[in-house]
Amino acid sequence: MQFTDRLLQELTSLRSVGSFRQLPIVPEGVVNLSGNDYLGLLEDEALREAFYAQLKPRASLLSAASSRLLTGNTPEAIELEETLAAAYGTEAALVLGSGYHANTGILPALIGPKSLILSDRLNHASLIDGIRATGVDFYRFRHNDLAHARNYLERYAKDYDEVFVVTESVFSMDGDCTDLKALVQLKRDFPNVVLYLDEAHGVGVFGDKGLGLATAQGVHQEIDILVGTFGKALCSTGAFVVCSQAIRDTLVNKMRPFIFTTALPPINLAWTKFVVNALPTMQARRAHLQTMAAQLAEAIRAKTGACVSTSQIVPYVIGSNEDAIQEAKRFQTAGFYVLPIRPPTVPKGTARLRFSLSAALSSDAFNRLLDVL
Ligand SMILES: *Cc1c(COP(=O)(O)O)cnc(C)c1O
């Protein structure tokens, strides 16, 4: 079969099961409940103006034009890393091109000849790609079941030099949160455990300084590799890891998606630092977000009998792809931009709507949303 014919055949079979993906164009004038702008910073003109007003000419450059290891190690990158390490109270921080770069590159750089990886079954695709790229032994524990992870440790920890336990703080599709106290207990009980926590949906949203769920639960100092992203609540782009100096130095020497890519533009790093410094002042936004999230989860529980969310991401599990598409259309017609999430992004038979709340949502609009539901 010819190449193009094969592609067309594969696309036809995707269509036939309702899994054909297209790039959606967000209609104007709708309430966006599908983005990750949790703090509502995207359209905050006053914040943007305040940023431009203090911007130094040096930091206004639109490109770094080189890797960090060549000439791209700009003062803005260094200052942002100092800001992050100081905020988290860690020895070091490293800024990376994106969360996808972070998660595909960190584990391959850190694994040794006798490493084991334990991974939550619902970890983000970028983590799965990073784990696969290591080529080392790994097991997937049942979603958010740290007792299951503990079983694996009891059986296998002694056979390895170190065991990486990899999970997320706030899960992107179910909006449920990891019990981080139980997570760090694993490390206390098994000294060769190394904890890797992805806070892509926690940073900005949790903690009284907006630094994530690990700081909210007071355990961030015990997380060895804490990854956060800038493209979601922080309304910027890029990612970071806060860690020990030894881990940072190893990443700088061995992490391919750090070494072989152009550094982020100075203007972007300056904006990220500006937002990070402003996070402690955004407590009211976080409170508004959490109040809405709790109400929406309760309404979905009342309607469907189940909703595991304890965060700003609230799933409404429907089941079949076609029903999810129809229900999404109903919300869209009512002015709420909600998208159906289908397999393979979520497990088969759990197609859903995923409400991704934002502090920019007014109480009026939120109450209308509850009515439509
Ligand atoms: C979005 C996301 C990423 C990827 O981050 P980007 O900066 O968008 O590449 C990584 N992990 C999780 C859990 C995410 O939700």
XYZ file of C-alpha atoms in Angstrom, residues 75 144 155 183 278:
5
model
C 20.863 36.970 33.290
C -3.344 7.220 43.305
C 9.173 -6.695 47.055
C 4.202 9.824 49.411
C 3.357 38.187 42.319
